[in-house]
Coordinates of C-alpha atoms and ligand atoms in Angstrom, one line a residue:
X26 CA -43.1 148.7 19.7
X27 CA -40.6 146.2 19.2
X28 CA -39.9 142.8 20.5
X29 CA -37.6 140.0 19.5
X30 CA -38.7 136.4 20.1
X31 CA -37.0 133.0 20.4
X32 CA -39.6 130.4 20.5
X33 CA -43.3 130.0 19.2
X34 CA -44.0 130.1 23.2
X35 CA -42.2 133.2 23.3
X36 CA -43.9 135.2 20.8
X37 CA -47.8 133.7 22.2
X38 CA -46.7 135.4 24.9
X39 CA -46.2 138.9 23.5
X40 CA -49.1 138.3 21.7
X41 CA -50.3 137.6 25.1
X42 CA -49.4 141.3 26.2
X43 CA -50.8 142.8 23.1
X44 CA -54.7 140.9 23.6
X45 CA -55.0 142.8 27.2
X46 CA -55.0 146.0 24.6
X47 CA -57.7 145.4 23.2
X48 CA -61.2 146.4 23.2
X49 CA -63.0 145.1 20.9
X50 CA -64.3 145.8 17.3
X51 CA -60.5 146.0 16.1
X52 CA -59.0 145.0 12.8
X53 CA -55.3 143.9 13.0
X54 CA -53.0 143.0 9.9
X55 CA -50.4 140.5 10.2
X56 CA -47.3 140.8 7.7
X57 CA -44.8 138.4 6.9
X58 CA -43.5 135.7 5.3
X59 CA -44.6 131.9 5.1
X60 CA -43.2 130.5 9.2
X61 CA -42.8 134.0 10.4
X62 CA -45.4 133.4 13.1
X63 CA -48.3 134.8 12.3
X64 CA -50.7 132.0 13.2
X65 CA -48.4 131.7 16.0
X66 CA -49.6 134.9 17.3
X67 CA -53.0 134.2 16.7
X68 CA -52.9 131.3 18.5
X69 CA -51.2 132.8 21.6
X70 CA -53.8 135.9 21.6
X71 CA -57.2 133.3 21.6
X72 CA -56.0 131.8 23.9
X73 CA -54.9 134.7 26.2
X74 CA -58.5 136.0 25.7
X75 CA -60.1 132.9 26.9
X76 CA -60.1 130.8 23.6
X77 CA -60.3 126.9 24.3
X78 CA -59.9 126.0 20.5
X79 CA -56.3 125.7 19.5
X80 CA -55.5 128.2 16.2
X81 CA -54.7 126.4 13.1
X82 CA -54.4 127.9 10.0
X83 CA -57.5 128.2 7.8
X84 CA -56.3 126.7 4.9
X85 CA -59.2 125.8 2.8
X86 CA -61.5 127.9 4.9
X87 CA -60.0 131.2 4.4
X88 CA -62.0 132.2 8.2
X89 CA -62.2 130.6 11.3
X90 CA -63.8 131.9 14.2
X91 CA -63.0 131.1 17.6
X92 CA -65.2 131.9 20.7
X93 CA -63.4 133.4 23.2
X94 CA -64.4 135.4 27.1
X95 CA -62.6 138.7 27.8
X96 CA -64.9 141.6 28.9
X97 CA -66.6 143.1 25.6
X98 CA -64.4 140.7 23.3
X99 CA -66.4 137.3 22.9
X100 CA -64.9 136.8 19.2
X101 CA -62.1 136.3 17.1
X102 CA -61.6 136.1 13.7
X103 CA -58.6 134.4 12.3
X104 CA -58.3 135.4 8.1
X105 CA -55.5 133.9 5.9
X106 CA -55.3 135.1 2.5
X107 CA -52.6 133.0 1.4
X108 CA -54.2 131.5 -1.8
X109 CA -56.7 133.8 -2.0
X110 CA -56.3 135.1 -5.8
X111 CA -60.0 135.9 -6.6
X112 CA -61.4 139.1 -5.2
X113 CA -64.8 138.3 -5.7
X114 CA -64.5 136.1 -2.9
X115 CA -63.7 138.9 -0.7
X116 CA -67.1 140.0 -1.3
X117 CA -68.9 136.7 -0.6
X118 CA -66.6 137.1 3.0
X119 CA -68.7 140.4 3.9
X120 CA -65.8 141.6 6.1
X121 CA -68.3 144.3 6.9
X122 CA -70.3 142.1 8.2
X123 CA -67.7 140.3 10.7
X124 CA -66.7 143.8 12.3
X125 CA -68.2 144.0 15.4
X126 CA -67.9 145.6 19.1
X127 CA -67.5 142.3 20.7
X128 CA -65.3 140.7 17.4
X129 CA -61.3 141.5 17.0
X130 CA -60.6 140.3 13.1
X131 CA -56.7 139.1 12.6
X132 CA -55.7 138.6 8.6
X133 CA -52.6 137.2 7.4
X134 CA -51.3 138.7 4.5
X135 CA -54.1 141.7 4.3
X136 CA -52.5 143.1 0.9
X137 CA -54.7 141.7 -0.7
X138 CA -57.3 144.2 0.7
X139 CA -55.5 146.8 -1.0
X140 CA -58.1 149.1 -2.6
X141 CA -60.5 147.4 -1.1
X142 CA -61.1 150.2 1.9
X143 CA -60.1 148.2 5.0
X144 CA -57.8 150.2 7.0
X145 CA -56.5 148.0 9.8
X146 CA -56.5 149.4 13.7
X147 CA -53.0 147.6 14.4
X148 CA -50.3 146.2 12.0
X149 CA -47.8 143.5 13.2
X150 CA -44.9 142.7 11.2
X151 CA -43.3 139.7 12.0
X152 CA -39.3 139.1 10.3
X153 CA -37.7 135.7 10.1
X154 CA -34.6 136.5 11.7
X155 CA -32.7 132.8 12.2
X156 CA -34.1 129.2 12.9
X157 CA -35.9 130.5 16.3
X158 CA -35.9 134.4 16.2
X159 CA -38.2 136.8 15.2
X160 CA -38.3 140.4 15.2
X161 CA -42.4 141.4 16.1
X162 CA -42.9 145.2 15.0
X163 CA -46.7 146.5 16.0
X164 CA -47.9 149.6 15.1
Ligands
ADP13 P1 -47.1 131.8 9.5 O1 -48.6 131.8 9.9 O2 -46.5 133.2 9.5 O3 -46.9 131.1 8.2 P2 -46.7 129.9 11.6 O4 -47.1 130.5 12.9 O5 -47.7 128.9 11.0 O6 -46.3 131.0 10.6 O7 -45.4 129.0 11.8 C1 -44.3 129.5 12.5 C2 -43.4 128.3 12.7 O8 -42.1 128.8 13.3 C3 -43.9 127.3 13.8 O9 -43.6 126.0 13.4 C4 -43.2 127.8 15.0 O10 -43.1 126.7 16.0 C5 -41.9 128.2 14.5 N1 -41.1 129.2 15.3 C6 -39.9 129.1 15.8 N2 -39.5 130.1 16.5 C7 -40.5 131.0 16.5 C8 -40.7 132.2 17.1 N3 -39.8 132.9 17.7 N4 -42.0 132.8 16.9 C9 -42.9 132.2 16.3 N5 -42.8 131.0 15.7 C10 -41.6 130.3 15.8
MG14 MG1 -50.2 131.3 8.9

């Protein structure tokens, strides 16, 4: 599916669409470059499952976790691996451990998981099309 965006308000609200998809226990890969939207879209899905924390992006944290209130889903987990050079950290993050029934996980640029045996649910590329638009691809 494919959607083209022309606002930050625009593209929470496909991301808006996409969150009353979900059940639960999903692990979704977000793709693109640095102000493509990805946080964007994170923010827009917390909040469209009942999040009251506004998104940021986890800079020094590498996870955030916001609480959120739609039917089975009472979690999500925002993961930005921009930075993120050493791969024995991914160990110390126990993704393993974070996948859960009631928990949808959301990681910007998940390549570096490659080789490392997470297969994401649902991949969302998001292109930097001009100043405002953005071309959202999810598969
Ligand atoms: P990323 O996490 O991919 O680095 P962010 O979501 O943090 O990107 O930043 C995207 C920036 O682009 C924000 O400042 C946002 O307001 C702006 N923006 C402009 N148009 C759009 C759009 N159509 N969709 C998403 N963000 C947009
Ligand atoms: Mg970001």
């Amino acid at each position: 599916m494919t959607y083209t965006t022309h606002s930050a308000e625009e593209t929470q609200k496909i991301a808006a669409e996409f969150a009353a998809t979900l059940k639960g226990g999903e692990f979704i890969s977000l793709i693109g470059d640095l102000g493509a939207g990805k946080t964007t879209f994170v923010r827009g899905l917390v909040e469209a499952l009942g999040g009251t924390v506004r998104v940021k992006s986890p800079t020094f944290t590498v996870m955030n976790e916001y609480p959120v209130d739609a039917g089975a889903i009472k979690r999500v987990v925002h993961i930005d691996f921009y930075r993120f050079t050493d791969a024995t950290e991914l160990e110390a993050l126990s993704l393993d451990d974070e996948r859960r029934p009631d928990t949808v996980i959301l990681a910007e640029w998940p390549n570096v998981l490659d080789g490392n045996l997470v297969v994401p649910d649902v991949t969302i590329i998001l292109e930097h099309r001009t100043m405002d638009e953005r071309l959202i691809t999810i598969t």
